[in-house]
Amino acid sequence: MSSAIIPSPNSNHTKLKEYTVDDDEEPTTRRIRHLSLHLNPSPDHRQLLQLESCSGRAKMSVNAEKLSSYLRGKHRDIQERVFEYFNSRPDLQTPLEILKDDYRELCMRQLVGVVREAGIRPFRYVVEDPSKYFAIIEAVGSVDMSLGIKLGVQYSLWGGSVLNLGTKKHRDKYFEGIDNLEYLGCFAMTELHHGSNVQGIQTIATFDPVTDEFVITTPNDGAIKWWIGNAAVHGKFATVFAKLMLPTHDTKVVTDMGVHAFIVPIRDLKTHKTLPGVEINDCGHKVGLNGVDNGALRFRDVRIPRDNLLNRFGDVSRDGTYTSSLPTVNKRFAATLGELVGGRVGLAYSSVGVLKIAATIAIRYSLLRQQFGPPKKPEISILDYQSQQHKLMPMLASTYAFHFATVNLVEKYAQMKKTHDEQLVADVHALSAGLKSYVTSYTAKSLSICREACGGHGYAAVNRFGSLRNDHDIFQTFEGDNTVLLQQVAGDLLKQYQEKFRGGTFAVTWNYLRESMNTYLSQPNPVTARWEGEDHLRDPKFQLDAFRYRTSRLLQSAAVRLRKHTKTLGSFGAWNRCLNHLLTLAESHIETVILENFIEAIKSCPDASSRDALKLVCDLYALNRIWNDIGTYRNVDYVAPNKAKAIHKLAEYLSFQVKNIARELVDAFDLPDNMTRAPIGKQSLGEAYTEYTQYVGF
């Protein structure tokens, strides 16, 4: 005979109770007996199926309205204006079946409607109130992701480049036209041969001192600007990134001053015809986001005035003299890209909005859908199955965690725009790279999980998972490829690590490493490694310590490996040899930052019932992440075998507890039906099947 353990139903803390299994029993017989217990449980085994009795606790009470008020924050009103406008304009709703060209025109009408009819002027907030701007982006993205991206191209990229890379003369000349959509524009950085490696772009802008102009040239096919939003149909201007070439006194010799940004008109403001020297072609039908008109641009010696150089970080005088407050090409390039970080902030924030929609649809359907059940009993909700909880509840917890992390990122970004503090600039740059990469990758995977969790009905286009998945997929690539961005995070961590051991201090986001690096250098405590009580496992200190320990261990071991391999492979070869290790390090750090933000958000929540709900969700997020990487903790004896089992069991139990309040948690996202637009995801579950059958013609 052998023994196994089950949770005792008689205590709030974990106790163990034995039951016996016959070692000589045939596997087939044992399997049949186990299945019979599930279908017709005896009193002694019913506790295995009734997780409620594991702790004897009643279902948590959650006020969805109060929780929603805390989540939505101070910009709820502007988002509701967006929702109300589109609810009043059914003609602007995107149909399921629409041709590419029609979709692009509809998307343009949607944008014009928001700005000119609804009177919402996002450009005013790009610098003055970034958190309000990103709230608008999230709301319009809920209407249609193509609309969110088109609005972002106009105001974040084209408009943002003028505001952030130009000077007063540019703002005075272009602000009003960008704001009211008279000056529709593009952001022309990516080329056919270069995307992530911006310093490798080949378009050139040569200064002509005779005419006081820059000559914009595409020297070869590889330098054609590619995937340029707004270029194929609607754009009239483009911010073109090109290498600034200055002639010397010997006009046959030019000096490369590095990548700069130039305002280049591409279409006539009155006739909308393509201007001389500019060639525009359509990038065609895409996997998603077909409401955005992506095009390719070639420039054949296009002349622009010298004033069209966006000259905040470098300028050229009438006589061809170059001046800059920054001494090197690399510093100017870093400053230029640093000012464009708002795009990454917006994508991270918007990706959470997409995840909220998908989670809402999948969880509401899972509460509605009933399949199977005990003999002679009603069918049960598919969310009552542990497997469905395992798919969706950690995802719901992550959605909440990402919400607070990206809200904090937006606040940091807004503070950075006001203060221009150098340390904060560096912090936001690294944090936005990490969160954009981590959140968009997680959301992309989750969209497929949500589709699968909804079975055949999830495959219907009307229930949106297909369009959400296709439209969001590119979030992992534009504004920085996710793998490249994680390497930036890892590089910053290693830089901080090296400076620490030279007597320096850590940047704001890395403060926790001061203590946890010292902890890593000591052996794990064999006593705490075995603690398995629920109070201990749900203690934020234990959770944060575990996350920080993992990051510190990965950082220290990465530094050792890089030093070792650099001796034989050189710095580039060593980095490539350790690349997967470095990506894991970056993800671990970002997970730690996310947990920190979640814990702080719980402390700041004014409503007690909302605080309790958020604490439950946060515990699930933390313990699920620890369990997912339990091998790391076991390898170094940070967690003993008994503690690992306790973490797993508690994470499953917390998934069940979160399931009990899942309806309230998704309702707190406060997404109206005209925004989710999926029959199976309606707020009133009783209407879901009715609307669905009506949709197909019954």
GROMACS .gro file of N, CA and C in nm, residues 249-341:
model
  279
  249HIS      N    1   3.462   7.151  -4.843
  249HIS     CA    2   3.499   7.253  -4.942
  249HIS      C    3   3.525   7.189  -5.078
  250ASP      N    4   3.580   7.066  -5.074
  250ASP     CA    5   3.590   6.989  -5.197
  250ASP      C    6   3.456   6.917  -5.214
  251THR      N    7   3.370   6.966  -5.299
  251THR     CA    8   3.231   6.919  -5.308
  251THR      C    9   3.220   6.772  -5.348
  252LYS      N   10   3.332   6.711  -5.389
  252LYS     CA   11   3.327   6.570  -5.422
  252LYS      C   12   3.334   6.481  -5.298
  253VAL      N   13   3.368   6.540  -5.185
  253VAL     CA   14   3.380   6.464  -5.060
  253VAL      C   15   3.268   6.508  -4.967
  254VAL      N   16   3.197   6.410  -4.911
  254VAL     CA   17   3.090   6.442  -4.817
  254VAL      C   18   3.116   6.371  -4.684
  255THR      N   19   3.062   6.429  -4.577
  255THR     CA   20   3.077   6.372  -4.443
  255THR      C   21   2.942   6.320  -4.395
  256ASP      N   22   2.941   6.197  -4.348
  256ASP     CA   23   2.819   6.134  -4.296
  256ASP      C   24   2.801   6.177  -4.151
  257MET      N   25   2.694   6.255  -4.124
  257MET     CA   26   2.668   6.305  -3.989
  257MET      C   27   2.570   6.216  -3.912
  258GLY      N   28   2.535   6.102  -3.970
  258GLY     CA   29   2.446   6.010  -3.900
  258GLY      C   30   2.300   6.031  -3.938
  259VAL      N   31   2.213   5.949  -3.880
  259VAL     CA   32   2.071   5.950  -3.912
  259VAL      C   33   2.002   6.072  -3.853
  260HIS      N   34   1.928   6.144  -3.938
  260HIS     CA   35   1.848   6.258  -3.896
  260HIS      C   36   1.708   6.244  -3.956
  261ALA      N   37   1.617   6.329  -3.912
  261ALA     CA   38   1.478   6.322  -3.960
  261ALA      C   39   1.444   6.450  -4.038
  262PHE      N   40   1.372   6.432  -4.148
  262PHE     CA   41   1.338   6.543  -4.237
  262PHE      C   42   1.189   6.537  -4.272
  263ILE      N   43   1.126   6.653  -4.279
  263ILE     CA   44   0.987   6.660  -4.326
  263ILE      C   45   0.988   6.669  -4.478
  264VAL      N   46   0.927   6.568  -4.542
  264VAL     CA   47   0.925   6.562  -4.688
  264VAL      C   48   0.779   6.559  -4.736
  265PRO      N   49   0.734   6.661  -4.808
  265PRO     CA   50   0.599   6.654  -4.869
  265PRO      C   51   0.598   6.544  -4.975
  266ILE      N   52   0.491   6.463  -4.975
  266ILE     CA   53   0.485   6.354  -5.074
  266ILE      C   54   0.365   6.367  -5.168
  267ARG      N   55   0.264   6.444  -5.130
  267ARG     CA   56   0.149   6.467  -5.218
  267ARG      C   57   0.110   6.614  -5.215
  268ASP      N   58   0.052   6.661  -5.324
  268ASP     CA   59   0.005   6.799  -5.333
  268ASP      C   60  -0.111   6.820  -5.237
  269LEU      N   61  -0.107   6.929  -5.160
  269LEU     CA   62  -0.210   6.955  -5.060
  269LEU      C   63  -0.348   6.978  -5.122
  270LYS      N   64  -0.353   7.027  -5.242
  270LYS     CA   65  -0.482   7.056  -5.306
  270LYS      C   66  -0.531   6.941  -5.394
  271THR      N   67  -0.444   6.892  -5.480
  271THR     CA   68  -0.486   6.789  -5.576
  271THR      C   69  -0.466   6.647  -5.524
  272HIS      N   70  -0.384   6.632  -5.424
  272HIS     CA   71  -0.348   6.503  -5.364
  272HIS      C   72  -0.267   6.416  -5.460
  273LYS      N   73  -0.215   6.475  -5.566
  273LYS     CA   74  -0.132   6.400  -5.659
  273LYS      C   75   0.009   6.384  -5.602
  274THR      N   76   0.071   6.271  -5.636
  274THR     CA   77   0.208   6.247  -5.590
  274THR      C   78   0.302   6.353  -5.646
  275LEU      N   79   0.389   6.406  -5.563
  275LEU     CA   80   0.479   6.514  -5.603
  275LEU      C   81   0.594   6.460  -5.688
  276PRO      N   82   0.654   6.546  -5.771
  276PRO     CA   83   0.765   6.505  -5.857
  276PRO      C   84   0.880   6.445  -5.775
  277GLY      N   85   0.937   6.337  -5.827
  277GLY     CA   86   1.050   6.272  -5.762
  277GLY      C   87   1.010   6.169  -5.657
  278VAL      N   88   0.882   6.171  -5.617
  278VAL     CA   89   0.834   6.076  -5.516
  278VAL      C   90   0.760   5.964  -5.587
  279GLU      N   91   0.797   5.842  -5.558
  279GLU     CA   92   0.725   5.725  -5.611
  279GLU      C   93   0.663   5.649  -5.496
  280ILE      N   94   0.531   5.627  -5.504
  280ILE     CA   95   0.457   5.560  -5.396
  280ILE      C   96   0.390   5.436  -5.451
  281ASN      N   97   0.411   5.324  -5.383
  281ASN     CA   98   0.342   5.200  -5.419
  281ASN      C   99   0.277   5.139  -5.295
  282ASP      N  100   0.179   5.055  -5.319
  282ASP     CA  101   0.099   4.995  -5.212
  282ASP      C  102   0.162   4.864  -5.167
  283CYS      N  103   0.179   4.847  -5.035
  283CYS     CA  104   0.234   4.721  -4.983
  283CYS      C  105   0.133   4.607  -4.991
  284GLY      N  106   0.007   4.639  -5.021
  284GLY     CA  107  -0.092   4.536  -5.048
  284GLY      C  108  -0.162   4.482  -4.925
  285HIS      N  109  -0.233   4.372  -4.946
  285HIS     CA  110  -0.313   4.309  -4.842
  285HIS      C  111  -0.221   4.246  -4.738
  286LYS      N  112  -0.257   4.263  -4.610
  286LYS     CA  113  -0.174   4.214  -4.500
  286LYS      C  114  -0.250   4.107  -4.421
  287VAL      N  115  -0.180   4.044  -4.328
  287VAL     CA  116  -0.245   3.946  -4.240
  287VAL      C  117  -0.355   4.012  -4.159
  288GLY      N  118  -0.332   4.134  -4.116
  288GLY     CA  119  -0.430   4.209  -4.038
  288GLY      C  120  -0.411   4.358  -4.059
  289LEU      N  121  -0.487   4.438  -3.986
  289LEU     CA  122  -0.478   4.585  -3.992
  289LEU      C  123  -0.493   4.637  -4.136
  290ASN      N  124  -0.587   4.581  -4.210
  290ASN     CA  125  -0.603   4.623  -4.349
  290ASN      C  126  -0.677   4.755  -4.365
  291GLY      N  127  -0.718   4.816  -4.254
  291GLY     CA  128  -0.771   4.951  -4.260
  291GLY      C  129  -0.661   5.056  -4.268
  292VAL      N  130  -0.537   5.014  -4.245
  292VAL     CA  131  -0.422   5.104  -4.252
  292VAL      C  132  -0.356   5.088  -4.388
  293ASP      N  133  -0.333   5.200  -4.455
  293ASP     CA  134  -0.279   5.198  -4.592
  293ASP      C  135  -0.126   5.203  -4.590
  294ASN      N  136  -0.064   5.087  -4.574
  294ASN     CA  137   0.082   5.081  -4.574
  294ASN      C  138   0.136   5.088  -4.715
  295GLY      N  139   0.237   5.172  -4.734
  295GLY     CA  140   0.295   5.190  -4.867
  295GLY      C  141   0.446   5.188  -4.865
  296ALA      N  142   0.503   5.193  -4.985
  296ALA     CA  143   0.649   5.197  -5.003
  296ALA      C  144   0.684   5.327  -5.076
  297LEU      N  145   0.793   5.392  -5.032
  297LEU     CA  146   0.832   5.522  -5.086
  297LEU      C  147   0.973   5.517  -5.143
  298ARG      N  148   0.986   5.568  -5.263
  298ARG     CA  149   1.118   5.587  -5.323
  298ARG      C  150   1.134   5.736  -5.356
  299PHE      N  151   1.252   5.791  -5.329
  299PHE     CA  152   1.279   5.933  -5.354
  299PHE      C  153   1.389   5.945  -5.459
  300ARG      N  154   1.359   6.021  -5.563
  300ARG     CA  155   1.455   6.042  -5.671
  300ARG      C  156   1.497   6.189  -5.669
  301ASP      N  157   1.597   6.219  -5.588
  301ASP     CA  158   1.653   6.354  -5.575
  301ASP      C  159   1.543   6.457  -5.545
  302VAL      N  160   1.467   6.430  -5.441
  302VAL     CA  161   1.360   6.521  -5.399
  302VAL      C  162   1.420   6.633  -5.316
  303ARG      N  163   1.395   6.757  -5.357
  303ARG     CA  164   1.453   6.872  -5.289
  303ARG      C  165   1.355   6.929  -5.187
  304ILE      N  166   1.407   6.956  -5.067
  304ILE     CA  167   1.327   7.016  -4.961
  304ILE      C  168   1.405   7.132  -4.900
  305PRO      N  169   1.337   7.233  -4.844
  305PRO     CA  170   1.408   7.346  -4.782
  305PRO      C  171   1.493   7.300  -4.663
  306ARG      N  172   1.598   7.372  -4.635
  306ARG     CA  173   1.685   7.339  -4.521
  306ARG      C  174   1.606   7.339  -4.390
  307ASP      N  175   1.504   7.424  -4.380
  307ASP     CA  176   1.423   7.430  -4.259
  307ASP      C  177   1.345   7.302  -4.232
  308ASN      N  178   1.337   7.214  -4.330
  308ASN     CA  179   1.263   7.089  -4.310
  308ASN      C  180   1.341   6.984  -4.233
  309LEU      N  181   1.467   7.014  -4.201
  309LEU     CA  182   1.541   6.928  -4.109
  309LEU      C  183   1.484   6.946  -3.969
  310LEU      N  184   1.443   6.837  -3.906
  310LEU     CA  185   1.397   6.843  -3.766
  310LEU      C  186   1.522   6.852  -3.680
  311ASN      N  187   1.547   6.974  -3.633
  311ASN     CA  188   1.682   7.010  -3.588
  311ASN      C  189   1.700   7.024  -3.437
  312ARG      N  190   1.623   6.952  -3.360
  312ARG     CA  191   1.639   6.964  -3.215
  312ARG      C  192   1.777   6.916  -3.169
  313PHE      N  193   1.828   6.809  -3.229
  313PHE     CA  194   1.955   6.753  -3.182
  313PHE      C  195   2.071   6.778  -3.279
  314GLY      N  196   2.045   6.842  -3.391
  314GLY     CA  197   2.152   6.874  -3.484
  314GLY      C  198   2.100   6.966  -3.593
  315ASP      N  199   2.179   7.067  -3.630
  315ASP     CA  200   2.131   7.166  -3.727
  315ASP      C  201   2.241   7.197  -3.829
  316VAL      N  202   2.197   7.248  -3.943
  316VAL     CA  203   2.288   7.289  -4.049
  316VAL      C  204   2.260   7.435  -4.082
  317SER      N  205   2.365   7.517  -4.079
  317SER     CA  206   2.347   7.660  -4.108
  317SER      C  207   2.346   7.685  -4.259
  318ARG      N  208   2.320   7.809  -4.294
  318ARG     CA  209   2.312   7.846  -4.436
  318ARG      C  210   2.441   7.813  -4.510
  319ASP      N  211   2.554   7.825  -4.442
  319ASP     CA  212   2.682   7.800  -4.510
  319ASP      C  213   2.725   7.653  -4.501
  320GLY      N  214   2.638   7.570  -4.446
  320GLY     CA  215   2.668   7.427  -4.441
  320GLY      C  216   2.740   7.382  -4.316
  321THR      N  217   2.747   7.467  -4.215
  321THR     CA  218   2.813   7.430  -4.090
  321THR      C  219   2.717   7.349  -4.003
  322TYR      N  220   2.769   7.240  -3.950
  322TYR     CA  221   2.686   7.153  -3.865
  322TYR      C  222   2.710   7.185  -3.718
  323THR      N  223   2.602   7.196  -3.641
  323THR     CA  224   2.614   7.221  -3.497
  323THR      C  225   2.521   7.127  -3.421
  324SER      N  226   2.564   7.089  -3.302
  324SER     CA  227   2.482   7.002  -3.217
  324SER      C  228   2.528   7.017  -3.072
  325SER      N  229   2.432   7.003  -2.982
  325SER     CA  230   2.465   7.005  -2.839
  325SER      C  231   2.521   6.871  -2.795
  326LEU      N  232   2.511   6.771  -2.882
  326LEU     CA  233   2.559   6.636  -2.849
  326LEU      C  234   2.684   6.608  -2.932
  327PRO      N  235   2.790   6.557  -2.871
  327PRO     CA  236   2.921   6.555  -2.936
  327PRO      C  237   2.943   6.445  -3.040
  328THR      N  238   2.866   6.335  -3.035
  328THR     CA  239   2.896   6.223  -3.125
  328THR      C  240   2.771   6.178  -3.200
  329VAL      N  241   2.796   6.106  -3.309
  329VAL     CA  242   2.686   6.051  -3.389
  329VAL      C  243   2.601   5.958  -3.303
  330ASN      N  244   2.665   5.873  -3.223
  330ASN     CA  245   2.591   5.776  -3.142
  330ASN      C  246   2.503   5.845  -3.038
  331LYS      N  247   2.554   5.952  -2.976
  331LYS     CA  248   2.474   6.022  -2.876
  331LYS      C  249   2.354   6.092  -2.942
  332ARG      N  250   2.375   6.148  -3.059
  332ARG     CA  251   2.263   6.211  -3.130
  332ARG      C  252   2.159   6.107  -3.170
  333PHE      N  253   2.207   5.992  -3.215
  333PHE     CA  254   2.115   5.885  -3.256
  333PHE      C  255   2.034   5.836  -3.136
  334ALA      N  256   2.101   5.816  -3.023
  334ALA     CA  257   2.032   5.769  -2.903
  334ALA      C  258   1.929   5.870  -2.856
  335ALA      N  259   1.963   5.998  -2.864
  335ALA     CA  260   1.868   6.102  -2.823
  335ALA      C  261   1.747   6.105  -2.916
  336THR      N  262   1.772   6.086  -3.046
  336THR     CA  263   1.662   6.086  -3.143
  336THR      C  264   1.565   5.972  -3.115
  337LEU      N  265   1.618   5.850  -3.101
  337LEU     CA  266   1.531   5.735  -3.076
  337LEU      C  267   1.466   5.744  -2.938
  338GLY      N  268   1.537   5.802  -2.842
  338GLY     CA  269   1.480   5.816  -2.708
  338GLY      C  270   1.354   5.899  -2.706
  339GLU      N  271   1.347   5.998  -2.795
  339GLU     CA  272   1.227   6.083  -2.801
  339GLU      C  273   1.109   6.013  -2.868
  340LEU      N  274   1.134   5.899  -2.929
  340LEU     CA  275   1.027   5.827  -2.999
  340LEU      C  276   0.975   5.710  -2.917
  341VAL      N  277   1.012   5.705  -2.790
  341VAL     CA  278   0.976   5.592  -2.704
  341VAL      C  279   0.825   5.586  -2.677
   0.00000   0.00000   0.00000
